[in-house]
PDB file of C-alpha atoms in Angstrom:
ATOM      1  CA  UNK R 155       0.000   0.000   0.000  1.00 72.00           C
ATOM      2  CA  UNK R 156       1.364   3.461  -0.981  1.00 85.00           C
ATOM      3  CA  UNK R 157       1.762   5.971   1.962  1.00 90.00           C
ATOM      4  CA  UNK R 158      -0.657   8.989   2.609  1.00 93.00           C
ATOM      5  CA  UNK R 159       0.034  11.943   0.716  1.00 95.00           C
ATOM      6  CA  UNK R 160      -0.186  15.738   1.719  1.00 96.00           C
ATOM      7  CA  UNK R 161      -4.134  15.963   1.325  1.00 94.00           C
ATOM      8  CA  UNK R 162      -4.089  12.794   3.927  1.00 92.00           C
ATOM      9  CA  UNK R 163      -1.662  14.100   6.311  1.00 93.00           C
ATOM     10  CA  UNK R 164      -3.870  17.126   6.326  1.00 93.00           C
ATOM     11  CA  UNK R 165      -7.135  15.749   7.010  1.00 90.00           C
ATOM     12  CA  UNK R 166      -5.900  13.348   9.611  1.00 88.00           C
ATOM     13  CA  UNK R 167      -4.412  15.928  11.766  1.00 89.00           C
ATOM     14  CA  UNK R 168      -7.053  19.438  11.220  1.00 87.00           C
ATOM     15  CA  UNK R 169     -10.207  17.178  11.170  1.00 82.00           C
ATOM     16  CA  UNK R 170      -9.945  16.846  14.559  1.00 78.00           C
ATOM     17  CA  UNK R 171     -12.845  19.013  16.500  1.00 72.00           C
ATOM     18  CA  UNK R 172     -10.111  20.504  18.942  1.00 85.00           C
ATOM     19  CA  UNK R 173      -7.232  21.368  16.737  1.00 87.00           C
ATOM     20  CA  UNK R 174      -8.671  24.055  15.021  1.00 85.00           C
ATOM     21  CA  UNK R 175     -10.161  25.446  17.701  1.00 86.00           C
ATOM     22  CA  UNK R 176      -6.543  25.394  19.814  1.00 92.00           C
ATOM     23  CA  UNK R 177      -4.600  26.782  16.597  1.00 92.00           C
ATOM     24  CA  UNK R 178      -7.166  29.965  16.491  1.00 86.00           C
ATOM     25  CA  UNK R 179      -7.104  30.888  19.888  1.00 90.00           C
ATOM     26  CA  UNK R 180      -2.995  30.625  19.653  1.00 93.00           C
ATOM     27  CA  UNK R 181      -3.309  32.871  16.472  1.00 90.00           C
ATOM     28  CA  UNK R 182      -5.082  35.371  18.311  1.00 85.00           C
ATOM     29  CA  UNK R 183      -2.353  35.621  21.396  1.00 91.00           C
ATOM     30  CA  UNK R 184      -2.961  32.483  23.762  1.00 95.00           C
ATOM     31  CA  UNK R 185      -0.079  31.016  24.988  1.00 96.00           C
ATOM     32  CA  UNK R 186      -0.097  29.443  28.029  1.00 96.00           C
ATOM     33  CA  UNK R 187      -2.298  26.416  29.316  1.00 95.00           C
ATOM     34  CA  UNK R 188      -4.533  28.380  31.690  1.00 94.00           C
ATOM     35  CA  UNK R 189      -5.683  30.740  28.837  1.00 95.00           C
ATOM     36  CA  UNK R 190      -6.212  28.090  26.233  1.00 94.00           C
ATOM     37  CA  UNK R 191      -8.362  26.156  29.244  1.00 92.00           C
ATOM     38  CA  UNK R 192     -10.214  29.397  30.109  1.00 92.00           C
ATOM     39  CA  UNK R 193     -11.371  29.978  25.965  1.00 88.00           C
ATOM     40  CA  UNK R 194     -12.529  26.899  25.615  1.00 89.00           C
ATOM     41  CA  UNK R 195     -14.799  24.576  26.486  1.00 86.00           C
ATOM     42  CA  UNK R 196     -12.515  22.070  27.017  1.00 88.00           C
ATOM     43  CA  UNK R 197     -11.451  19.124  29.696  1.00 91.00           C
ATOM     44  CA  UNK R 198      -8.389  19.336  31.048  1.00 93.00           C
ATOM     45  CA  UNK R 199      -7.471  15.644  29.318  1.00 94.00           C
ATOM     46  CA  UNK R 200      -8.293  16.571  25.570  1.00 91.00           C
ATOM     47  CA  UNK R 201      -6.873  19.749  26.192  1.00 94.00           C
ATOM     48  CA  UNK R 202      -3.640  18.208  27.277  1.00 95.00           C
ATOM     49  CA  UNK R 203      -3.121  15.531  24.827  1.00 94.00           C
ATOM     50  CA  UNK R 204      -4.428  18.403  21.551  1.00 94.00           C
ATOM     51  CA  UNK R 205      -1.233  20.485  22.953  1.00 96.00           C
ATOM     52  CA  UNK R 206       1.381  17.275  23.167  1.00 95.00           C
ATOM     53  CA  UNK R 207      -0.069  16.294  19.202  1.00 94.00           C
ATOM     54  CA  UNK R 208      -0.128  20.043  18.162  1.00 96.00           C
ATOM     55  CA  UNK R 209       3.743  20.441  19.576  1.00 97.00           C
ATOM     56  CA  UNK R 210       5.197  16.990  18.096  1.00 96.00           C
ATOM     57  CA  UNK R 211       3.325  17.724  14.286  1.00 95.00           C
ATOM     58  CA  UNK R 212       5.516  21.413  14.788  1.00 96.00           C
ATOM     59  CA  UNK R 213       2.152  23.006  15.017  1.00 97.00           C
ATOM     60  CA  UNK R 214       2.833  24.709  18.213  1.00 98.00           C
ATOM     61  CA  UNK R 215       6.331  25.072  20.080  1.00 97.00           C
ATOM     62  CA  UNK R 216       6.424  24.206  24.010  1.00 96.00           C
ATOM     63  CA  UNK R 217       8.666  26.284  25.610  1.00 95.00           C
ATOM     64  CA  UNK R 218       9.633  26.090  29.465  1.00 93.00           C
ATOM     65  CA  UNK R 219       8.697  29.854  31.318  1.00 88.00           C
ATOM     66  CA  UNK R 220       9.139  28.801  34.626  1.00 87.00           C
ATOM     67  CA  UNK R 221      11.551  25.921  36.452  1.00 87.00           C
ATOM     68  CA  UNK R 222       9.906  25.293  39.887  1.00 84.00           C
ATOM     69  CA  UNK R 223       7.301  24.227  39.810  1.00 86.00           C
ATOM     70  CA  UNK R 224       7.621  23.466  35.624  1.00 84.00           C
ATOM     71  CA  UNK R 225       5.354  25.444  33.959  1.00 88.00           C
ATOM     72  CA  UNK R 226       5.270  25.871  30.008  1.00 93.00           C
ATOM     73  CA  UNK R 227       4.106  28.146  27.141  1.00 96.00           C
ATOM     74  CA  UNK R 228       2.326  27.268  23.523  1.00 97.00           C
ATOM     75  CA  UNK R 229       4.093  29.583  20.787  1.00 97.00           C
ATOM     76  CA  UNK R 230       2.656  29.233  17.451  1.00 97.00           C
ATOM     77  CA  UNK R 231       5.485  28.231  14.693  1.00 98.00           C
ATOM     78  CA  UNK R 232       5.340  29.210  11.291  1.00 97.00           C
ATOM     79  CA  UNK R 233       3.486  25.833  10.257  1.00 97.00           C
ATOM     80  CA  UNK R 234       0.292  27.111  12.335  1.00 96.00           C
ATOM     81  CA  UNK R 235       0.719  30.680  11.672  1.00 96.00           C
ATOM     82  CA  UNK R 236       0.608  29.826   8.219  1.00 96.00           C
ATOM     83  CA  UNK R 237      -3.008  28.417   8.427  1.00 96.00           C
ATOM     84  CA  UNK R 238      -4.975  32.273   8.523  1.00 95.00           C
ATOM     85  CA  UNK R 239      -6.097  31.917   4.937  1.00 96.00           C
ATOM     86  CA  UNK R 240      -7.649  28.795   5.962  1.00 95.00           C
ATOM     87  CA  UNK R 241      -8.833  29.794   9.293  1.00 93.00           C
ATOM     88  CA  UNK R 242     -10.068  33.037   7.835  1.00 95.00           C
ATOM     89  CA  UNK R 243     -11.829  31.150   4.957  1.00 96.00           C
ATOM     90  CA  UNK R 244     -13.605  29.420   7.081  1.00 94.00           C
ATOM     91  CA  UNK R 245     -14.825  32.222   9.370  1.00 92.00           C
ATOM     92  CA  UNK R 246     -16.080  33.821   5.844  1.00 95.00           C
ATOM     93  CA  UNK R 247     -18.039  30.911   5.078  1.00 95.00           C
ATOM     94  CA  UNK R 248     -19.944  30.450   8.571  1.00 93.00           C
ATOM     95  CA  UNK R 249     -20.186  33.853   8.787  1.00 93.00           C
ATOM     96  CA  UNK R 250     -22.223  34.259   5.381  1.00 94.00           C
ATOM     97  CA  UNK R 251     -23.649  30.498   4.985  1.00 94.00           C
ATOM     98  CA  UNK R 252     -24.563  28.837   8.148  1.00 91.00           C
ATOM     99  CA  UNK R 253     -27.312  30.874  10.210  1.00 85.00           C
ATOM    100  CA  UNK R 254     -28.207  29.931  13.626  1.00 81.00           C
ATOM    101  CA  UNK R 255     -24.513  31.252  15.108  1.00 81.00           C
ATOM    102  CA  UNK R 256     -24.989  32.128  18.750  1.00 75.00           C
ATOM    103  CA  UNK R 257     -23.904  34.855  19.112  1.00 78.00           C
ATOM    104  CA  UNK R 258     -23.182  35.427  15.639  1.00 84.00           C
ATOM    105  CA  UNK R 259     -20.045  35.309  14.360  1.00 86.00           C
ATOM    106  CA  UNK R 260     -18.284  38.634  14.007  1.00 89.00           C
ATOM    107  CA  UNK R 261     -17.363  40.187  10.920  1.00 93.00           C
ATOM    108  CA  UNK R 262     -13.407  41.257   9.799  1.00 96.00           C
ATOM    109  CA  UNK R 263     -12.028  44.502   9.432  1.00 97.00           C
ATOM    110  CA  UNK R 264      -8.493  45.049   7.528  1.00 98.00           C
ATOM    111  CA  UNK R 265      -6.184  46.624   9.695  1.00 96.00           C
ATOM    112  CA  UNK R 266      -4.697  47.862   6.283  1.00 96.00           C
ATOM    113  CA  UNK R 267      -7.273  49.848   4.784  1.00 97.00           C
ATOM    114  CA  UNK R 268      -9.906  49.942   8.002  1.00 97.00           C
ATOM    115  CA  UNK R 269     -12.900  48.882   5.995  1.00 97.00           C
ATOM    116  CA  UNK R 270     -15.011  45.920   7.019  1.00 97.00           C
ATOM    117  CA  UNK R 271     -14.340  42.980   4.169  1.00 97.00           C
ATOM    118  CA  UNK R 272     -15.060  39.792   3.323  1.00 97.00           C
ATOM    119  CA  UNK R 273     -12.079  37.705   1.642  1.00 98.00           C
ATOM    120  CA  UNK R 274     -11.533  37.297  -1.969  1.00 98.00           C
ATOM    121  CA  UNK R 275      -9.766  34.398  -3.562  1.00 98.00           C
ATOM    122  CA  UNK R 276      -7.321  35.193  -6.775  1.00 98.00           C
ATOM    123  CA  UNK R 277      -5.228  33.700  -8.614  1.00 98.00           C
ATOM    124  CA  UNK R 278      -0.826  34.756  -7.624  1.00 98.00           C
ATOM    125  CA  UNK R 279      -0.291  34.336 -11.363  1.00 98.00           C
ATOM    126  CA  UNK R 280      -2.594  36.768 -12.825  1.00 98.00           C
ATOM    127  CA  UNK R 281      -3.829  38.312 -10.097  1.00 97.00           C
ATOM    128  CA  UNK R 282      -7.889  37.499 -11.263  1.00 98.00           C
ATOM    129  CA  UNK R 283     -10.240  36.334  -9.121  1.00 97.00           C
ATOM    130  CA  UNK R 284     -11.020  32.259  -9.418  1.00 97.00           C
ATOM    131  CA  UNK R 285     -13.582  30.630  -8.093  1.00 96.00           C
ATOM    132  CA  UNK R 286     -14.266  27.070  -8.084  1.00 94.00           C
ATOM    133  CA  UNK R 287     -15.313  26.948 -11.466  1.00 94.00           C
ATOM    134  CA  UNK R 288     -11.763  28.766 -12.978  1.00 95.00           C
ATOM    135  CA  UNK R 289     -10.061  26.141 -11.662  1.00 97.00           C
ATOM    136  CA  UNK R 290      -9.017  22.143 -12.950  1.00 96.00           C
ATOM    137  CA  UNK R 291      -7.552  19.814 -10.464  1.00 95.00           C
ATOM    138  CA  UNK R 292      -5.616  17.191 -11.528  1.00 95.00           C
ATOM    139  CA  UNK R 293      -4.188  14.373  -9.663  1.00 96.00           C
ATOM    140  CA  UNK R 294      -0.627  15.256  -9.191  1.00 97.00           C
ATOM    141  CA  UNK R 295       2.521  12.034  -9.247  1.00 97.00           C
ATOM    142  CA  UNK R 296       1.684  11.767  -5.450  1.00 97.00           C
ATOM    143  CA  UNK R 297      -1.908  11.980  -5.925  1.00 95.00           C
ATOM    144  CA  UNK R 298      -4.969   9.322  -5.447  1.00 94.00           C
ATOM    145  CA  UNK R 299      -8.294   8.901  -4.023  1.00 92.00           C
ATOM    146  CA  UNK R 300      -7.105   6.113  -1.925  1.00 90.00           C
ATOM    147  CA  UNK R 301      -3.874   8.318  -0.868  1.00 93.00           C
ATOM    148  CA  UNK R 302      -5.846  11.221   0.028  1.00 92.00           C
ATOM    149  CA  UNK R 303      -8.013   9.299   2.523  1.00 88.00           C
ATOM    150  CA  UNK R 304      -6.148   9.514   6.104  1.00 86.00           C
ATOM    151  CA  UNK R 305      -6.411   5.884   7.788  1.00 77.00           C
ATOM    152  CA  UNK R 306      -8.080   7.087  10.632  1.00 64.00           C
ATOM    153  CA  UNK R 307     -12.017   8.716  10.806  1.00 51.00           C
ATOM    154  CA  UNK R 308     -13.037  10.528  13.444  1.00 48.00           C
ATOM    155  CA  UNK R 309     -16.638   9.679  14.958  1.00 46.00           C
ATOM    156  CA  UNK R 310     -19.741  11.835  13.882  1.00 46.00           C
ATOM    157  CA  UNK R 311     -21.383  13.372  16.071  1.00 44.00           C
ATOM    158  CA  UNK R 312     -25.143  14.205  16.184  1.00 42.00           C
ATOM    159  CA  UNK R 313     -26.011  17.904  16.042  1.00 43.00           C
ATOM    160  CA  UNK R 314     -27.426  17.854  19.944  1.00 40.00           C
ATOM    161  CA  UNK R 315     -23.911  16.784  20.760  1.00 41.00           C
ATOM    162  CA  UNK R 316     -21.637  19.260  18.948  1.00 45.00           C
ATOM    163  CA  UNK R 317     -18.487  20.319  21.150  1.00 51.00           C
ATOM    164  CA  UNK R 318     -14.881  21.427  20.036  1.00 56.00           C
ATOM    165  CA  UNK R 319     -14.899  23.052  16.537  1.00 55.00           C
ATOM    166  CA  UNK R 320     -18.744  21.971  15.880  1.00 53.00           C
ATOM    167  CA  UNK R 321     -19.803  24.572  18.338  1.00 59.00           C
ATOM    168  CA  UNK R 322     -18.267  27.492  16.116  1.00 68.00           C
ATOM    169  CA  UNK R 323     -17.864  25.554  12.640  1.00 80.00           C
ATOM    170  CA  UNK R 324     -20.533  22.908  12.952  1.00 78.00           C
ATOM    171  CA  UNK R 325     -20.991  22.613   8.795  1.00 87.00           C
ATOM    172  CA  UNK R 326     -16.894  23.177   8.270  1.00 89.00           C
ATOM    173  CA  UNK R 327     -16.586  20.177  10.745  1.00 83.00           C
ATOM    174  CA  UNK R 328     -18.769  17.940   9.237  1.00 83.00           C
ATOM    175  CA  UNK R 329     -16.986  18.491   5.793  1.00 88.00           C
ATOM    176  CA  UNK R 330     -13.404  18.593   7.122  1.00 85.00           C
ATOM    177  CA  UNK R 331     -13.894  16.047  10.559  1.00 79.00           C
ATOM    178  CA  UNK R 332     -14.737  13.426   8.640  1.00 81.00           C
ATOM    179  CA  UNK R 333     -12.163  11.361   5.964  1.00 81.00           C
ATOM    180  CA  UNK R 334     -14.898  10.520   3.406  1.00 89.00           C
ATOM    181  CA  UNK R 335     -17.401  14.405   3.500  1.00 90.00           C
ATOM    182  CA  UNK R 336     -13.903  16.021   2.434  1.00 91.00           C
ATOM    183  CA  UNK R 337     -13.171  13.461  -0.475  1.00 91.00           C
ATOM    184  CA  UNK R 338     -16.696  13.577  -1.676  1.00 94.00           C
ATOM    185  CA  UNK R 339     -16.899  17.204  -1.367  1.00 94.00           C
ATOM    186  CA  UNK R 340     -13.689  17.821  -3.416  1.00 93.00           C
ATOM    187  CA  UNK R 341     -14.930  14.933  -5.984  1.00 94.00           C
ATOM    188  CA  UNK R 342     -18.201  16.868  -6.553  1.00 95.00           C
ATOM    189  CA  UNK R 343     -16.079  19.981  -7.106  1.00 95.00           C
ATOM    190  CA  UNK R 344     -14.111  18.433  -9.630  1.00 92.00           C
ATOM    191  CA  UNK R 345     -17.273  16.819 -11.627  1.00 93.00           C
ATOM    192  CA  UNK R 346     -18.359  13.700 -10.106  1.00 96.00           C
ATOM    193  CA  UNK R 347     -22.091  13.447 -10.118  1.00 97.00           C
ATOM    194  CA  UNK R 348     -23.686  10.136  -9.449  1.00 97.00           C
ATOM    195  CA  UNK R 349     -23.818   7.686  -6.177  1.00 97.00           C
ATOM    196  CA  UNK R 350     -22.214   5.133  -7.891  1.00 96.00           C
ATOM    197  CA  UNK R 351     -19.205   7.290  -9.511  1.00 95.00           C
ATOM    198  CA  UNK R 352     -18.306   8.596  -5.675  1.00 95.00           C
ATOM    199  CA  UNK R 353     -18.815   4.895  -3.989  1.00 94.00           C
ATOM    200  CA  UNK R 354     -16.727   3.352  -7.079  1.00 93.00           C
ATOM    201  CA  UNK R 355     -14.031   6.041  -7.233  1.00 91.00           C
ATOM    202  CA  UNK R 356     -13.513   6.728  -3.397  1.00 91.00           C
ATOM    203  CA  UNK R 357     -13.614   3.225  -2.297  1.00 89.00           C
ATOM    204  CA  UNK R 358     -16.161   4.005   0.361  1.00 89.00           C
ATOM    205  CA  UNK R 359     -18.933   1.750   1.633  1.00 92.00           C
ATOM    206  CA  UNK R 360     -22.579   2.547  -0.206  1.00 95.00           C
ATOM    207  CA  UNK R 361     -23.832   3.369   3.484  1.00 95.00           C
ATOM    208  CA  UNK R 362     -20.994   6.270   4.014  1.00 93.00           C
ATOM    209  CA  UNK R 363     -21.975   7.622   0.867  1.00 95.00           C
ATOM    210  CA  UNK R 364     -25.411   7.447   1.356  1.00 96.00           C
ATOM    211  CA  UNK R 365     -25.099   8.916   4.786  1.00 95.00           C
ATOM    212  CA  UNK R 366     -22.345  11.848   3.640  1.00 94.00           C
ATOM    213  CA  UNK R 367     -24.756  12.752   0.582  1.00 96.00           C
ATOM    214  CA  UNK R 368     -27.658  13.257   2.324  1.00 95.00           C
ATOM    215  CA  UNK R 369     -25.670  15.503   5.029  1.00 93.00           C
ATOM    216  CA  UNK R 370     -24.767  17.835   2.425  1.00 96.00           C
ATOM    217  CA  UNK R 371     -28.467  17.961   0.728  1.00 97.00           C
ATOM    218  CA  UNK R 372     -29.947  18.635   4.306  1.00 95.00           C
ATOM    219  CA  UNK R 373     -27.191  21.327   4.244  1.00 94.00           C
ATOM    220  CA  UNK R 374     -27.956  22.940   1.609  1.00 96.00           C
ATOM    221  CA  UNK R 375     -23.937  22.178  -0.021  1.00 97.00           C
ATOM    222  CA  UNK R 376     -25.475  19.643  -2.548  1.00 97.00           C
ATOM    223  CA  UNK R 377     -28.773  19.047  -4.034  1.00 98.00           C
ATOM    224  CA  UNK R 378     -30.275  16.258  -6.380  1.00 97.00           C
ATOM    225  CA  UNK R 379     -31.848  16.416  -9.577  1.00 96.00           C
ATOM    226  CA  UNK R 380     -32.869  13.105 -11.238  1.00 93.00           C
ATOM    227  CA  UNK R 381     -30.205  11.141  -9.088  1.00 93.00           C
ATOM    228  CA  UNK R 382     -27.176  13.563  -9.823  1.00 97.00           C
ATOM    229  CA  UNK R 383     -25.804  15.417  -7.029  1.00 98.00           C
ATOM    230  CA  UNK R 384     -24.198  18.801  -7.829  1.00 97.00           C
ATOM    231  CA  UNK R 385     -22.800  21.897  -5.815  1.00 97.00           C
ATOM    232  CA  UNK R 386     -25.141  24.875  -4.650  1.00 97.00           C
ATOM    233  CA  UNK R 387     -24.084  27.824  -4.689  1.00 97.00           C
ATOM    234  CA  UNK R 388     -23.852  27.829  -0.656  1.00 97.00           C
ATOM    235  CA  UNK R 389     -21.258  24.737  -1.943  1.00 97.00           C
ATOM    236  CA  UNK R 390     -19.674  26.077  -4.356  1.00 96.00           C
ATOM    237  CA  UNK R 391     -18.476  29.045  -1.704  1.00 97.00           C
ATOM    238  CA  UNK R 392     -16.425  26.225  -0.074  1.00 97.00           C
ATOM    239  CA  UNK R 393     -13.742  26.777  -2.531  1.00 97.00           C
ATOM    240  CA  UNK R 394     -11.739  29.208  -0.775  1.00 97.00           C
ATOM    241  CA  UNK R 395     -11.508  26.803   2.297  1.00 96.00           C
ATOM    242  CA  UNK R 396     -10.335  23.787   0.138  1.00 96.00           C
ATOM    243  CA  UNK R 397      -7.482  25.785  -1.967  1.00 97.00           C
ATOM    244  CA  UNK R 398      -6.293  27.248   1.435  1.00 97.00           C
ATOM    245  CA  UNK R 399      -6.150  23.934   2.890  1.00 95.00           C
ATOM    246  CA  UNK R 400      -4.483  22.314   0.151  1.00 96.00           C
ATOM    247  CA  UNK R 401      -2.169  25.187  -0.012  1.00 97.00           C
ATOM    248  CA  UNK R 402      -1.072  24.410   3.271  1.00 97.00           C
ATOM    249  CA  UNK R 403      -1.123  20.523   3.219  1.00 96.00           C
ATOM    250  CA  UNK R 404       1.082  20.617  -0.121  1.00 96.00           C
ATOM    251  CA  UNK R 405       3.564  23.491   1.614  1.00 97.00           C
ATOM    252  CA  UNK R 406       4.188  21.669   4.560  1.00 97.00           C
ATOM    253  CA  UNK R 407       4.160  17.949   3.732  1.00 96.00           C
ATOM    254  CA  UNK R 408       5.843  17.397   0.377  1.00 95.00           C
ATOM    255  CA  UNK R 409       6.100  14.213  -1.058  1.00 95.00           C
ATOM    256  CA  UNK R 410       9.206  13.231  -2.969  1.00 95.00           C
ATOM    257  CA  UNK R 411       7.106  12.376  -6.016  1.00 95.00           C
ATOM    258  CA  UNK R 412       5.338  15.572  -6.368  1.00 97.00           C
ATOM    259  CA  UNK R 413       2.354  16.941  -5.462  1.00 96.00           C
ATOM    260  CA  UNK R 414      -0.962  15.634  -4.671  1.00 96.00           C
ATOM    261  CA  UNK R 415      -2.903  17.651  -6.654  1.00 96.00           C
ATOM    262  CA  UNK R 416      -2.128  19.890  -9.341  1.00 97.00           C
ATOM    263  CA  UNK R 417      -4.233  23.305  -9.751  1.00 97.00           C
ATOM    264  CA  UNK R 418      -4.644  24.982 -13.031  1.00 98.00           C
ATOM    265  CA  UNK R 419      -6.081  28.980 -13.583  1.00 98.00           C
ATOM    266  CA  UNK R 420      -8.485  28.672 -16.571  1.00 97.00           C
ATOM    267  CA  UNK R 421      -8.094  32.134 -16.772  1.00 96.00           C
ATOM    268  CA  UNK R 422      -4.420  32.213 -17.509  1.00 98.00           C
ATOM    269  CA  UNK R 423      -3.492  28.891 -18.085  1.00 98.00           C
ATOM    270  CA  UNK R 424      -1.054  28.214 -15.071  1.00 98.00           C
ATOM    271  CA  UNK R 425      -0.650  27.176 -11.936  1.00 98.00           C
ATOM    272  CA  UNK R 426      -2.994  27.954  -9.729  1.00 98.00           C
ATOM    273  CA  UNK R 427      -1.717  29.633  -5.917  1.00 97.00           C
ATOM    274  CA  UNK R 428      -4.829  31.223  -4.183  1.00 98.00           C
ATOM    275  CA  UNK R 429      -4.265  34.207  -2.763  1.00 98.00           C
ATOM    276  CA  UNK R 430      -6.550  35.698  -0.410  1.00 98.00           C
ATOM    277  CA  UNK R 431      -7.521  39.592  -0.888  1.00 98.00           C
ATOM    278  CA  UNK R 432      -9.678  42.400   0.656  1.00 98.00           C
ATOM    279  CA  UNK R 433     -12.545  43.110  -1.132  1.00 97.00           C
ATOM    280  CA  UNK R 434     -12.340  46.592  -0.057  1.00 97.00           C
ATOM    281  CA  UNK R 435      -9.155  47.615  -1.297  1.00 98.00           C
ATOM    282  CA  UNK R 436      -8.072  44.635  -3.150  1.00 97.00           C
ATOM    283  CA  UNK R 437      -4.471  44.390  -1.723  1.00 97.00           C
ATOM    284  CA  UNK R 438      -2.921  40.812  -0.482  1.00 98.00           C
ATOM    285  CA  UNK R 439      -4.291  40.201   3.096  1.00 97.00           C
ATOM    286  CA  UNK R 440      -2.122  39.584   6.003  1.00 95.00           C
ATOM    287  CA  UNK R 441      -2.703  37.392   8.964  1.00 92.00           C
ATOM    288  CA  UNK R 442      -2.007  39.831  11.456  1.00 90.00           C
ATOM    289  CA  UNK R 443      -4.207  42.765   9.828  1.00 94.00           C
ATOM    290  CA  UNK R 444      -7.189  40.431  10.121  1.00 93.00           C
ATOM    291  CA  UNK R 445      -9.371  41.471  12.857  1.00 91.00           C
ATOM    292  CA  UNK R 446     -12.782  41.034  14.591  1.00 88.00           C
ATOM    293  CA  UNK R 447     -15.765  43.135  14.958  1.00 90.00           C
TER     294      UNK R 447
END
């Protein structure tokens, strides 16, 4: 059996309901065990074991503050840091698409240019903007369903027991927190259609399918007409959150062969590199200039 490639490696490790949660709160100045503990609603055991995974992936970086008694700090490395567009792509998308937040989610204002924006995907070559359908994905020399699936799924939970990530991203988690959702997801983005064309291709059990489909058409992501299941336009607004993650996956966990996946700008005929903009003022956006309100 071949080994897991970068899309694997991704989902394995940020579909977790925790991480994302611990990763955002470290983004946004947390450092020490205490203040993650007092952000979220978390136990002290999942807390503890999310910050020993977090540190030995090179997510976060324990550092030692005080020697007696031991007591240690969580400082975010450039592997986490590097996960705004995502995080922010996400934030976009529950912000605008999922209703029910409570309290609602807060808007972003560009420290840049001060205005209140919403995030714009375009493409690094040309500088257009791309959406979902400007782009062709292509299965790169490291690149498979059966690669792209981590080993591992983590356990559904119902909607009356949402904790971790679910309480602030409960659609995002049940696309990215589960091994088969993402693969379908991205399949239907690239053209796939019918039940039997996503249980054939991604090797998943007619039940998971089943299941996964009809989470996305109660969702509103998918619908059906006459047994083909395509994006909505609530789905096809998902885009920015799977370039940025597999901007990240293929940046940080190359694969000797090549990449994964290989993304190409209808628009200009290269390689496609999101890049995530204001809407306000167009310019690049910057982690650190993204703020709430």
């Amino acid at each position: 059996m071949q080994p897991p490639n970068a899309v694997a490696r991704m989902l394995g490790l940020l579909g977790d309901e925790w991480t994302l949660l611990i990763i955002q709160r470290a983004l946004l100045g947390a450092t020490r065990y205490g203040e993650f503990g007092a952000a979220l609603p978390v136990s002290n055991s999942v807390l503890t074991a999310r910050l020993q995974s977090l540190t030995a992936e090179g997510l976060l970086d324990r550092r030692e503050y005080q020697t007696n008694p031991s007591r240690s700090e969580y400082l975010v490395t450039p592997r986490s840091r590097s996960l705004w567009p995502m995080l922010t792509s996400i934030w976009e998308w529950e912000r605008r698409w999922v209703p029910g937040h409570s309290p609602p989610l807060p808007g972003m204002r560009h420290r840049a240019c001060g205005g209140d924006f919403a995030p714009r995907v375009t493409c690094r070559a040309c500088d257009a903007t791309a959406s979902g359908n400007d782009v062709v994905a292509q299965w790169g020399p490291s690149g498979s369903w059966e690669r792209s699936i981590p080993a591992t799924t983590n356990r559904r939970r119902s909607g009356g027991r949402r904790s971790g990530a679910g309480l602030l991203f409960p659609q995002t988690m049940s696309v990215i927190g589960d091994r088969w959702a993402f693969a379908l997801l991205v399949a239907a983005f690239v053209g796939m259609a019918r039940f039997t064309d996503f249980q054939s291709q991604l090797g998943a059990p007619p039940a998971t399918v089943a299941d996964r489909l009809s989470v996305f058409t109660g969702e509103g992501i998918l619908v059906n007409a006459d047994g083909r299941y395509g994006l909505t336009e609530k789905g096809g607004a998902f885009f920015p959150v799977l370039v940025t993650a597999l901007q990240w996956a293929q940046r940080w966990y190359p694969d000797a062969e090549g990449p994964a996946v290989v993304l190409t700008h209808t628009g200009c005929g290269r390689r496609f590199v999101p890049v995530l903009v204001c809407d306000q003022c167009s310019t690049a956006l910057r982690g650190a200039h993204v703020i709430p309100v």
